Each structure stands twice: as C-alpha cells, then as structure tokens.
PDB file of N, CA, C and O in Angstrom:
ATOM      1  N   MET A  11      60.368  40.979  23.284  1.00 50.00           N
ATOM      2  CA  MET A  11      60.298  40.692  24.635  1.00 50.00           C
ATOM      3  C   MET A  11      60.032  42.067  25.311  1.00 50.00           C
ATOM      4  O   MET A  11      60.776  42.988  25.169  1.00 50.00           O
ATOM      5  N   GLU A  12      58.945  42.259  26.228  1.00 54.00           N
ATOM      6  CA  GLU A  12      58.575  43.490  26.831  1.00 54.00           C
ATOM      7  C   GLU A  12      59.573  43.821  27.996  1.00 54.00           C
ATOM      8  O   GLU A  12      60.385  42.769  28.514  1.00 54.00           O
ATOM      9  N   THR A  13      59.882  44.983  28.377  1.00 55.00           N
ATOM     10  CA  THR A  13      60.798  45.479  29.215  1.00 55.00           C
ATOM     11  C   THR A  13      60.713  44.504  30.631  1.00 55.00           C
ATOM     12  O   THR A  13      61.664  44.171  30.980  1.00 55.00           O
ATOM     13  N   GLY A  14      59.489  44.442  30.951  1.00 62.00           N
ATOM     14  CA  GLY A  14      59.255  43.962  32.314  1.00 62.00           C
ATOM     15  C   GLY A  14      59.557  42.302  32.200  1.00 62.00           C
ATOM     16  O   GLY A  14      59.711  41.638  33.260  1.00 62.00           O
ATOM     17  N   ASP A  15      59.662  41.712  30.972  1.00 78.00           N
ATOM     18  CA  ASP A  15      59.762  40.272  30.830  1.00 78.00           C
ATOM     19  C   ASP A  15      61.223  39.988  30.800  1.00 78.00           C
ATOM     20  O   ASP A  15      61.613  38.828  30.916  1.00 78.00           O
ATOM     21  N   ARG A  16      62.091  40.737  30.661  1.00 89.00           N
ATOM     22  CA  ARG A  16      63.271  40.486  30.560  1.00 89.00           C
ATOM     23  C   ARG A  16      64.185  40.225  31.830  1.00 89.00           C
ATOM     24  O   ARG A  16      63.775  40.754  32.810  1.00 89.00           O
ATOM     25  N   LYS A  17      64.855  39.245  31.608  1.00 93.00           N
ATOM     26  CA  LYS A  17      65.730  38.676  32.932  1.00 93.00           C
ATOM     27  C   LYS A  17      66.876  39.829  33.323  1.00 93.00           C
ATOM     28  O   LYS A  17      67.413  40.412  32.283  1.00 93.00           O
ATOM     29  N   PRO A  18      67.106  39.781  34.483  1.00 97.00           N
ATOM     30  CA  PRO A  18      68.229  40.692  34.895  1.00 97.00           C
ATOM     31  C   PRO A  18      69.521  40.247  34.034  1.00 97.00           C
ATOM     32  O   PRO A  18      69.645  38.968  34.047  1.00 97.00           O
ATOM     33  N   ILE A  19      70.343  41.129  33.752  1.00 97.00           N
ATOM     34  CA  ILE A  19      71.442  40.737  32.759  1.00 97.00           C
ATOM     35  C   ILE A  19      72.518  39.912  33.508  1.00 97.00           C
ATOM     36  O   ILE A  19      73.005  38.892  32.844  1.00 97.00           O
ATOM     37  N   GLU A  20      72.591  39.952  34.743  1.00 95.00           N
ATOM     38  CA  GLU A  20      73.512  39.167  35.601  1.00 95.00           C
ATOM     39  C   GLU A  20      73.032  37.694  35.566  1.00 95.00           C
ATOM     40  O   GLU A  20      73.893  36.875  35.814  1.00 95.00           O
ATOM     41  N   GLU A  21      71.796  37.514  35.272  1.00 97.00           N
ATOM     42  CA  GLU A  21      71.331  36.058  35.159  1.00 97.00           C
ATOM     43  C   GLU A  21      71.269  35.407  33.968  1.00 97.00           C
ATOM     44  O   GLU A  21      71.035  34.239  33.617  1.00 97.00           O
ATOM     45  N   LEU A  22      71.650  36.192  32.811  1.00 98.00           N
ATOM     46  CA  LEU A  22      71.736  35.697  31.524  1.00 98.00           C
ATOM     47  C   LEU A  22      73.102  34.893  31.245  1.00 98.00           C
ATOM     48  O   LEU A  22      74.113  35.382  31.783  1.00 98.00           O
ATOM     49  N   THR A  23      73.031  33.923  30.396  1.00 97.00           N
ATOM     50  CA  THR A  23      74.373  33.301  30.009  1.00 97.00           C
ATOM     51  C   THR A  23      75.005  34.309  28.961  1.00 97.00           C
ATOM     52  O   THR A  23      74.311  35.142  28.504  1.00 97.00           O
ATOM     53  N   PHE A  24      76.059  33.970  28.728  1.00 97.00           N
ATOM     54  CA  PHE A  24      76.778  34.737  27.731  1.00 97.00           C
ATOM     55  C   PHE A  24      76.221  34.631  26.380  1.00 97.00           C
ATOM     56  O   PHE A  24      75.813  35.636  25.770  1.00 97.00           O
ATOM     57  N   ARG A  25      75.624  33.472  25.906  1.00 98.00           N
ATOM     58  CA  ARG A  25      74.929  33.291  24.742  1.00 98.00           C
ATOM     59  C   ARG A  25      73.743  34.011  24.596  1.00 98.00           C
ATOM     60  O   ARG A  25      73.207  34.551  23.734  1.00 98.00           O
ATOM     61  N   GLU A  26      72.849  33.917  25.799  1.00 98.00           N
ATOM     62  CA  GLU A  26      71.682  34.617  26.009  1.00 98.00           C
ATOM     63  C   GLU A  26      71.768  36.142  25.830  1.00 98.00           C
ATOM     64  O   GLU A  26      71.181  36.834  25.045  1.00 98.00           O
ATOM     65  N   ALA A  27      72.775  36.621  26.493  1.00 98.00           N
ATOM     66  CA  ALA A  27      73.118  38.070  26.417  1.00 98.00           C
ATOM     67  C   ALA A  27      73.324  38.476  24.950  1.00 98.00           C
ATOM     68  O   ALA A  27      73.007  39.509  24.384  1.00 98.00           O
ATOM     69  N   MET A  28      74.228  37.703  24.271  1.00 98.00           N
ATOM     70  CA  MET A  28      74.755  37.925  23.022  1.00 98.00           C
ATOM     71  C   MET A  28      73.393  37.924  21.887  1.00 98.00           C
ATOM     72  O   MET A  28      73.164  38.826  20.975  1.00 98.00           O
ATOM     73  N   GLY A  29      72.564  36.882  22.218  1.00 98.00           N
ATOM     74  CA  GLY A  29      71.352  36.834  21.386  1.00 98.00           C
ATOM     75  C   GLY A  29      70.384  38.119  21.639  1.00 98.00           C
ATOM     76  O   GLY A  29      69.875  38.725  20.553  1.00 98.00           O
ATOM     77  N   GLU A  30      70.227  38.483  22.894  1.00 98.00           N
ATOM     78  CA  GLU A  30      69.369  39.667  23.124  1.00 98.00           C
ATOM     79  C   GLU A  30      70.049  40.939  22.391  1.00 98.00           C
ATOM     80  O   GLU A  30      69.225  41.580  21.876  1.00 98.00           O
ATOM     81  N   LEU A  31      71.238  41.020  22.651  1.00 98.00           N
ATOM     82  CA  LEU A  31      72.049  42.300  22.109  1.00 98.00           C
ATOM     83  C   LEU A  31      71.800  42.237  20.648  1.00 98.00           C
ATOM     84  O   LEU A  31      71.478  43.261  19.944  1.00 98.00           O
ATOM     85  N   ASP A  32      71.885  41.004  19.945  1.00 98.00           N
ATOM     86  CA  ASP A  32      71.867  41.111  18.530  1.00 98.00           C
ATOM     87  C   ASP A  32      70.422  41.452  18.095  1.00 98.00           C
ATOM     88  O   ASP A  32      70.117  41.965  17.109  1.00 98.00           O
ATOM     89  N   GLY A  33      69.376  40.857  18.905  1.00 98.00           N
ATOM     90  CA  GLY A  33      67.835  41.377  18.615  1.00 98.00           C
ATOM     91  C   GLY A  33      67.568  42.725  18.821  1.00 98.00           C
ATOM     92  O   GLY A  33      67.010  43.299  17.932  1.00 98.00           O
ATOM     93  N   ILE A  34      68.249  43.285  19.862  1.00 98.00           N
ATOM     94  CA  ILE A  34      68.101  44.767  19.895  1.00 98.00           C
ATOM     95  C   ILE A  34      68.795  45.654  18.819  1.00 98.00           C
ATOM     96  O   ILE A  34      68.100  46.621  18.249  1.00 98.00           O
ATOM     97  N   VAL A  35      69.907  45.123  18.316  1.00 98.00           N
ATOM     98  CA  VAL A  35      70.520  45.732  17.170  1.00 98.00           C
ATOM     99  C   VAL A  35      69.694  45.712  15.919  1.00 98.00           C
ATOM    100  O   VAL A  35      69.402  46.802  15.339  1.00 98.00           O
ATOM    101  N   ARG A  36      68.995  44.472  15.686  1.00 98.00           N
ATOM    102  CA  ARG A  36      68.163  44.334  14.498  1.00 98.00           C
ATOM    103  C   ARG A  36      67.001  45.274  14.652  1.00 98.00           C
ATOM    104  O   ARG A  36      66.677  45.959  13.610  1.00 98.00           O
ATOM    105  N   VAL A  37      66.402  45.350  15.885  1.00 97.00           N
ATOM    106  CA  VAL A  37      65.241  46.217  15.920  1.00 97.00           C
ATOM    107  C   VAL A  37      65.471  47.595  15.831  1.00 97.00           C
ATOM    108  O   VAL A  37      64.653  48.333  15.196  1.00 97.00           O
ATOM    109  N   LEU A  38      66.621  48.125  16.246  1.00 97.00           N
ATOM    110  CA  LEU A  38      67.109  49.413  16.354  1.00 97.00           C
ATOM    111  C   LEU A  38      67.287  49.780  14.784  1.00 97.00           C
ATOM    112  O   LEU A  38      67.101  50.819  14.312  1.00 97.00           O
ATOM    113  N   GLU A  39      67.962  48.895  14.280  1.00 97.00           N
ATOM    114  CA  GLU A  39      68.332  49.239  12.704  1.00 97.00           C
ATOM    115  C   GLU A  39      67.071  49.238  11.899  1.00 97.00           C
ATOM    116  O   GLU A  39      67.120  49.722  10.779  1.00 97.00           O
ATOM    117  N   SER A  40      65.920  48.531  12.256  1.00 97.00           N
ATOM    118  CA  SER A  40      64.735  48.448  11.457  1.00 97.00           C
ATOM    119  C   SER A  40      63.919  49.732  11.489  1.00 97.00           C
ATOM    120  O   SER A  40      63.142  50.011  10.775  1.00 97.00           O
ATOM    121  N   ASN A  41      64.296  50.537  12.582  1.00 95.00           N
ATOM    122  CA  ASN A  41      63.682  51.788  12.502  1.00 95.00           C
ATOM    123  C   ASN A  41      62.152  51.678  12.801  1.00 95.00           C
ATOM    124  O   ASN A  41      61.399  52.577  12.493  1.00 95.00           O
ATOM    125  N   SER A  42      61.840  50.577  13.567  1.00 96.00           N
ATOM    126  CA  SER A  42      60.408  50.509  13.732  1.00 96.00           C
ATOM    127  C   SER A  42      59.839  50.888  15.195  1.00 96.00           C
ATOM    128  O   SER A  42      58.606  50.652  15.324  1.00 96.00           O
ATOM    129  N   LEU A  43      60.645  51.252  15.953  1.00 95.00           N
ATOM    130  CA  LEU A  43      60.215  51.688  17.324  1.00 95.00           C
ATOM    131  C   LEU A  43      59.996  53.194  17.461  1.00 95.00           C
ATOM    132  O   LEU A  43      60.656  53.886  16.671  1.00 95.00           O
ATOM    133  N   GLU A  44      59.232  53.468  18.354  1.00 97.00           N
ATOM    134  CA  GLU A  44      59.108  54.860  18.759  1.00 97.00           C
ATOM    135  C   GLU A  44      60.272  55.280  19.528  1.00 97.00           C
ATOM    136  O   GLU A  44      61.082  54.609  20.025  1.00 97.00           O
ATOM    137  N   LEU A  45      60.561  56.581  19.443  1.00 97.00           N
ATOM    138  CA  LEU A  45      61.664  57.170  20.143  1.00 97.00           C
ATOM    139  C   LEU A  45      62.026  56.756  21.462  1.00 97.00           C
ATOM    140  O   LEU A  45      63.052  56.135  21.875  1.00 97.00           O
ATOM    141  N   GLU A  46      60.991  56.757  22.260  1.00 97.00           N
ATOM    142  CA  GLU A  46      61.064  56.266  23.788  1.00 97.00           C
ATOM    143  C   GLU A  46      61.425  54.853  23.916  1.00 97.00           C
ATOM    144  O   GLU A  46      62.274  54.444  24.740  1.00 97.00           O
ATOM    145  N   ASP A  47      60.824  54.114  23.005  1.00 97.00           N
ATOM    146  CA  ASP A  47      61.149  52.555  23.034  1.00 97.00           C
ATOM    147  C   ASP A  47      62.570  52.298  22.533  1.00 97.00           C
ATOM    148  O   ASP A  47      63.282  51.459  23.064  1.00 97.00           O
ATOM    149  N   SER A  48      62.960  53.114  21.510  1.00 97.00           N
ATOM    150  CA  SER A  48      64.411  52.929  21.050  1.00 97.00           C
ATOM    151  C   SER A  48      65.328  53.322  22.167  1.00 97.00           C
ATOM    152  O   SER A  48      66.327  52.663  22.293  1.00 97.00           O
ATOM    153  N   LEU A  49      65.022  54.412  22.906  1.00 98.00           N
ATOM    154  CA  LEU A  49      65.950  54.741  24.102  1.00 98.00           C
ATOM    155  C   LEU A  49      66.132  53.665  25.189  1.00 98.00           C
ATOM    156  O   LEU A  49      67.080  53.309  25.480  1.00 98.00           O
ATOM    157  N   VAL A  50      64.909  53.193  25.326  1.00 97.00           N
ATOM    158  CA  VAL A  50      65.025  52.020  26.401  1.00 97.00           C
ATOM    159  C   VAL A  50      65.740  50.739  25.948  1.00 97.00           C
ATOM    160  O   VAL A  50      66.646  50.233  26.581  1.00 97.00           O
ATOM    161  N   SER A  51      65.569  50.374  24.481  1.00 97.00           N
ATOM    162  CA  SER A  51      66.255  49.401  23.942  1.00 97.00           C
ATOM    163  C   SER A  51      67.804  49.586  23.843  1.00 97.00           C
ATOM    164  O   SER A  51      68.520  48.845  24.211  1.00 97.00           O
ATOM    165  N   TYR A  52      68.132  50.916  23.311  1.00 98.00           N
ATOM    166  CA  TYR A  52      69.548  51.405  23.475  1.00 98.00           C
ATOM    167  C   TYR A  52      70.194  51.235  24.804  1.00 98.00           C
ATOM    168  O   TYR A  52      71.293  50.623  24.881  1.00 98.00           O
ATOM    169  N   GLU A  53      69.490  51.660  25.857  1.00 98.00           N
ATOM    170  CA  GLU A  53      70.036  51.487  27.077  1.00 98.00           C
ATOM    171  C   GLU A  53      70.292  50.074  27.594  1.00 98.00           C
ATOM    172  O   GLU A  53      71.388  49.720  28.253  1.00 98.00           O
ATOM    173  N   ARG A  54      69.483  49.203  27.193  1.00 98.00           N
ATOM    174  CA  ARG A  54      69.600  47.768  27.573  1.00 98.00           C
ATOM    175  C   ARG A  54      70.773  47.337  26.766  1.00 98.00           C
ATOM    176  O   ARG A  54      71.456  46.501  27.291  1.00 98.00           O
ATOM    177  N   GLY A  55      70.779  47.581  25.433  1.00 98.00           N
ATOM    178  CA  GLY A  55      71.949  47.181  24.666  1.00 98.00           C
ATOM    179  C   GLY A  55      73.309  47.697  25.142  1.00 98.00           C
ATOM    180  O   GLY A  55      74.227  46.857  25.339  1.00 98.00           O
ATOM    181  N   VAL A  56      73.293  49.007  25.732  1.00 98.00           N
ATOM    182  CA  VAL A  56      74.649  49.279  26.215  1.00 98.00           C
ATOM    183  C   VAL A  56      74.986  48.551  27.514  1.00 98.00           C
ATOM    184  O   VAL A  56      76.048  48.100  27.719  1.00 98.00           O
ATOM    185  N   ALA A  57      73.986  48.133  28.416  1.00 98.00           N
ATOM    186  CA  ALA A  57      74.149  47.564  29.553  1.00 98.00           C
ATOM    187  C   ALA A  57      74.713  46.068  29.170  1.00 98.00           C
ATOM    188  O   ALA A  57      75.596  45.532  29.955  1.00 98.00           O
ATOM    189  N   LEU A  58      74.001  45.567  28.236  1.00 98.00           N
ATOM    190  CA  LEU A  58      74.384  44.166  27.676  1.00 98.00           C
ATOM    191  C   LEU A  58      75.715  44.133  27.287  1.00 98.00           C
ATOM    192  O   LEU A  58      76.707  43.209  27.581  1.00 98.00           O
ATOM    193  N   LEU A  59      76.149  45.239  26.461  1.00 98.00           N
ATOM    194  CA  LEU A  59      77.534  45.250  25.899  1.00 98.00           C
ATOM    195  C   LEU A  59      78.685  45.404  26.955  1.00 98.00           C
ATOM    196  O   LEU A  59      79.526  44.641  27.038  1.00 98.00           O
ATOM    197  N   ARG A  60      78.207  46.130  27.987  1.00 98.00           N
ATOM    198  CA  ARG A  60      79.194  46.301  29.168  1.00 98.00           C
ATOM    199  C   ARG A  60      79.468  45.074  29.857  1.00 98.00           C
ATOM    200  O   ARG A  60      80.585  44.592  30.247  1.00 98.00           O
ATOM    201  N   ALA A  61      78.179  44.293  30.016  1.00 98.00           N
ATOM    202  CA  ALA A  61      78.298  42.992  30.900  1.00 98.00           C
ATOM    203  C   ALA A  61      79.028  42.006  30.045  1.00 98.00           C
ATOM    204  O   ALA A  61      79.997  41.375  30.511  1.00 98.00           O
ATOM    205  N   LEU A  62      78.994  41.951  28.723  1.00 98.00           N
ATOM    206  CA  LEU A  62      79.708  40.974  27.911  1.00 98.00           C
ATOM    207  C   LEU A  62      81.076  41.378  27.856  1.00 98.00           C
ATOM    208  O   LEU A  62      81.938  40.352  27.893  1.00 98.00           O
ATOM    209  N   GLN A  63      81.470  42.681  27.795  1.00 98.00           N
ATOM    210  CA  GLN A  63      82.905  42.951  27.559  1.00 98.00           C
ATOM    211  C   GLN A  63      83.449  42.630  28.920  1.00 98.00           C
ATOM    212  O   GLN A  63      84.571  42.096  29.167  1.00 98.00           O
ATOM    213  N   GLY A  64      82.896  42.861  30.070  1.00 98.00           N
ATOM    214  CA  GLY A  64      83.495  42.343  31.382  1.00 98.00           C
ATOM    215  C   GLY A  64      83.705  40.874  31.554  1.00 98.00           C
ATOM    216  O   GLY A  64      84.724  40.419  31.871  1.00 98.00           O
ATOM    217  N   ARG A  65      82.633  40.157  31.012  1.00 98.00           N
ATOM    218  CA  ARG A  65      82.859  38.657  31.075  1.00 98.00           C
ATOM    219  C   ARG A  65      84.010  38.249  30.098  1.00 98.00           C
ATOM    220  O   ARG A  65      84.792  37.225  30.407  1.00 98.00           O
ATOM    221  N   LEU A  66      84.169  38.843  28.994  1.00 97.00           N
ATOM    222  CA  LEU A  66      85.327  38.490  28.024  1.00 97.00           C
ATOM    223  C   LEU A  66      86.501  38.911  28.715  1.00 97.00           C
ATOM    224  O   LEU A  66      87.635  38.121  28.702  1.00 97.00           O
ATOM    225  N   ASN A  67      86.702  39.933  29.416  1.00 97.00           N
ATOM    226  CA  ASN A  67      87.903  40.544  30.060  1.00 97.00           C
ATOM    227  C   ASN A  67      88.247  39.411  31.245  1.00 97.00           C
ATOM    228  O   ASN A  67      89.377  39.099  31.318  1.00 97.00           O
ATOM    229  N   GLU A  68      87.242  39.023  31.866  1.00 97.00           N
ATOM    230  CA  GLU A  68      87.428  37.991  32.969  1.00 97.00           C
ATOM    231  C   GLU A  68      87.955  36.699  32.281  1.00 97.00           C
ATOM    232  O   GLU A  68      88.962  36.150  32.942  1.00 97.00           O
ATOM    233  N   ALA A  69      87.499  36.376  31.422  1.00 97.00           N
ATOM    234  CA  ALA A  69      87.775  35.011  30.539  1.00 97.00           C
ATOM    235  C   ALA A  69      89.194  35.182  30.164  1.00 97.00           C
ATOM    236  O   ALA A  69      90.074  34.175  30.379  1.00 97.00           O
ATOM    237  N   GLN A  70      89.632  36.191  29.628  1.00 96.00           N
ATOM    238  CA  GLN A  70      90.859  36.484  29.084  1.00 96.00           C
ATOM    239  C   GLN A  70      91.841  36.530  30.133  1.00 96.00           C
ATOM    240  O   GLN A  70      93.087  35.872  30.013  1.00 96.00           O
ATOM    241  N   GLN A  71      91.564  37.109  31.366  1.00 96.00           N
ATOM    242  CA  GLN A  71      92.369  36.937  32.542  1.00 96.00           C
ATOM    243  C   GLN A  71      92.734  35.523  32.918  1.00 96.00           C
ATOM    244  O   GLN A  71      93.682  35.181  33.291  1.00 96.00           O
ATOM    245  N   LYS A  72      91.672  34.738  33.066  1.00 95.00           N
ATOM    246  CA  LYS A  72      91.703  33.361  33.429  1.00 95.00           C
ATOM    247  C   LYS A  72      92.551  32.651  32.484  1.00 95.00           C
ATOM    248  O   LYS A  72      93.372  31.718  32.853  1.00 95.00           O
ATOM    249  N   VAL A  73      92.390  32.907  31.265  1.00 96.00           N
ATOM    250  CA  VAL A  73      93.374  32.163  30.225  1.00 96.00           C
ATOM    251  C   VAL A  73      94.808  32.513  30.430  1.00 96.00           C
ATOM    252  O   VAL A  73      95.615  31.812  30.269  1.00 96.00           O
ATOM    253  N   GLU A  74      95.015  33.843  30.602  1.00 94.00           N
ATOM    254  CA  GLU A  74      96.234  34.240  30.797  1.00 94.00           C
ATOM    255  C   GLU A  74      97.023  33.621  32.115  1.00 94.00           C
ATOM    256  O   GLU A  74      98.191  33.301  32.033  1.00 94.00           O
ATOM    257  N   VAL A  75      96.255  33.636  33.149  1.00 93.00           N
ATOM    258  CA  VAL A  75      96.708  32.957  34.376  1.00 93.00           C
ATOM    259  C   VAL A  75      97.053  31.435  34.099  1.00 93.00           C
ATOM    260  O   VAL A  75      98.203  30.936  34.465  1.00 93.00           O
ATOM    261  N   LEU A  76      96.072  30.804  33.368  1.00 92.00           N
ATOM    262  CA  LEU A  76      96.329  29.347  33.088  1.00 92.00           C
ATOM    263  C   LEU A  76      97.648  29.247  32.229  1.00 92.00           C
ATOM    264  O   LEU A  76      98.248  28.225  32.437  1.00 92.00           O
ATOM    265  N   MET A  77      97.748  29.954  31.172  1.00 91.00           N
ATOM    266  CA  MET A  77      98.731  29.910  30.181  1.00 91.00           C
ATOM    267  C   MET A  77     100.124  30.273  31.119  1.00 91.00           C
ATOM    268  O   MET A  77     101.035  29.499  30.963  1.00 91.00           O
ATOM    269  N   GLY A  78     100.083  31.070  31.988  1.00 90.00           N
ATOM    270  CA  GLY A  78     101.279  31.158  32.934  1.00 90.00           C
ATOM    271  C   GLY A  78     101.476  30.032  33.616  1.00 90.00           C
ATOM    272  O   GLY A  78     102.754  29.841  33.865  1.00 90.00           O
ATOM    273  N   GLU A  79     100.506  29.402  34.226  1.00 86.00           N
ATOM    274  CA  GLU A  79     100.883  28.243  34.990  1.00 86.00           C
ATOM    275  C   GLU A  79     101.305  27.206  34.121  1.00 86.00           C
ATOM    276  O   GLU A  79     102.444  26.370  34.409  1.00 86.00           O
ATOM    277  N   LEU A  80     100.845  26.909  32.864  1.00 84.00           N
ATOM    278  CA  LEU A  80     101.385  25.980  31.971  1.00 84.00           C
ATOM    279  C   LEU A  80     102.655  26.274  31.522  1.00 84.00           C
ATOM    280  O   LEU A  80     103.558  25.473  31.537  1.00 84.00           O
ATOM    281  N   GLU A  81     103.052  27.415  31.313  1.00 83.00           N
ATOM    282  CA  GLU A  81     104.532  27.970  30.948  1.00 83.00           C
ATOM    283  C   GLU A  81     105.428  27.482  32.161  1.00 83.00           C
ATOM    284  O   GLU A  81     106.553  27.192  31.998  1.00 83.00           O
ATOM    285  N   GLY A  82     104.984  27.813  33.307  1.00 80.00           N
ATOM    286  CA  GLY A  82     105.795  27.554  34.554  1.00 80.00           C
ATOM    287  C   GLY A  82     105.981  25.919  34.711  1.00 80.00           C
ATOM    288  O   GLY A  82     107.340  25.683  34.880  1.00 80.00           O
ATOM    289  N   GLU A  83     104.925  25.166  34.404  1.00 75.00           N
ATOM    290  CA  GLU A  83     105.148  23.762  34.247  1.00 75.00           C
ATOM    291  C   GLU A  83     106.177  23.338  33.267  1.00 75.00           C
ATOM    292  O   GLU A  83     106.921  22.334  33.325  1.00 75.00           O
ATOM    293  N   VAL A  84     106.018  23.987  31.995  1.00 70.00           N
ATOM    294  CA  VAL A  84     106.999  23.566  30.918  1.00 70.00           C
ATOM    295  C   VAL A  84     108.382  23.937  31.403  1.00 70.00           C
ATOM    296  O   VAL A  84     109.274  23.251  31.155  1.00 70.00           O
ATOM    297  N   ASP A  85     108.608  25.092  32.019  1.00 70.00           N
ATOM    298  CA  ASP A  85     109.900  25.603  32.370  1.00 70.00           C
ATOM    299  C   ASP A  85     110.473  24.662  33.342  1.00 70.00           C
ATOM    300  O   ASP A  85     111.661  24.290  33.447  1.00 70.00           O
ATOM    301  N   ASP A  86     109.677  24.203  34.385  1.00 68.00           N
ATOM    302  CA  ASP A  86     110.098  23.304  35.503  1.00 68.00           C
ATOM    303  C   ASP A  86     110.570  21.897  34.738  1.00 68.00           C
ATOM    304  O   ASP A  86     111.456  21.301  35.073  1.00 68.00           O
ATOM    305  N   ALA A  87     109.783  21.587  33.820  1.00 66.00           N
ATOM    306  CA  ALA A  87     110.045  20.256  33.026  1.00 66.00           C
ATOM    307  C   ALA A  87     111.288  20.330  32.450  1.00 66.00           C
ATOM    308  O   ALA A  87     112.268  19.558  32.474  1.00 66.00           O
ATOM    309  N   THR A  88     111.497  21.532  31.597  1.00 70.00           N
ATOM    310  CA  THR A  88     112.798  21.733  30.849  1.00 70.00           C
ATOM    311  C   THR A  88     113.938  21.825  31.853  1.00 70.00           C
ATOM    312  O   THR A  88     115.061  21.217  31.626  1.00 70.00           O
ATOM    313  N   ARG A  89     113.784  22.534  32.975  1.00 66.00           N
ATOM    314  CA  ARG A  89     114.934  22.587  33.926  1.00 66.00           C
ATOM    315  C   ARG A  89     115.195  21.185  34.649  1.00 66.00           C
ATOM    316  O   ARG A  89     116.395  20.986  34.667  1.00 66.00           O
ATOM    317  N   ASP A  90     114.349  20.451  34.980  1.00 67.00           N
ATOM    318  CA  ASP A  90     114.428  19.084  35.423  1.00 67.00           C
ATOM    319  C   ASP A  90     115.135  18.204  34.457  1.00 67.00           C
ATOM    320  O   ASP A  90     116.029  17.509  34.735  1.00 67.00           O
ATOM    321  N   ALA A  91     114.780  18.265  33.181  1.00 68.00           N
ATOM    322  CA  ALA A  91     115.341  17.462  32.246  1.00 68.00           C
ATOM    323  C   ALA A  91     116.905  17.869  31.895  1.00 68.00           C
ATOM    324  O   ALA A  91     117.678  16.983  31.728  1.00 68.00           O
ATOM    325  N   THR A  92     117.103  19.212  32.040  1.00 65.00           N
ATOM    326  CA  THR A  92     118.512  19.815  31.807  1.00 65.00           C
ATOM    327  C   THR A  92     119.355  19.141  33.074  1.00 65.00           C
ATOM    328  O   THR A  92     120.456  19.013  32.723  1.00 65.00           O
ATOM    329  N   LEU A  93     118.758  19.182  34.220  1.00 65.00           N
ATOM    330  CA  LEU A  93     119.649  18.749  35.499  1.00 65.00           C
ATOM    331  C   LEU A  93     119.841  17.306  35.620  1.00 65.00           C
ATOM    332  O   LEU A  93     120.663  16.832  36.193  1.00 65.00           O
ATOM    333  N   SER A  94     118.913  16.520  34.745  1.00 61.00           N
ATOM    334  CA  SER A  94     119.085  14.985  34.807  1.00 61.00           C
ATOM    335  C   SER A  94     120.329  14.554  33.926  1.00 61.00           C
ATOM    336  O   SER A  94     120.890  15.030  33.252  1.00 61.00           O
TER     337      SER A  94
END
C-alpha cells in the first residue's frame, strides 16, 4: 500500500491497524525497502503502535470500571441478603 493510499490511523479499526502493523513489520524484516521507504514505514508503524496501545489502555479502563460496578452490585446483593 502506497503512503498516499493509507487511511488515517484514527479511521482504522483495531483489527485493520494490527494487520497494517503486522505487514509493516514483515516488510521491514525482509530488508527489501530502500532506507527512505524503511524510515517512512517505521514512522507509520510507531504511530500505529501508539494508537493501538492507547486503544488497549482505554479498553482496559472501561473493563475496570465495569468490573467495579459489578463488584458494587455483588456487594449490594450480599449486604441485602445479610440484612434480610
């Protein structure tokens, strides 16, 4: 995929971003690019990695909030059962 054909990172789904990052790693490991193209690919890969890490952190925070809410509901149910 040419640089101009790439979607902005924020428009990629998580799966698309992972796939693109995987492709970049494979191409860089193949040592088939010129230095300039390697640098462009590496920069895109770093940007993808940062975006993916950010999305994972957001998802983890959401899970922690949901787990906290669930624990609160369990504690409320336990307290109500104890009071009955």
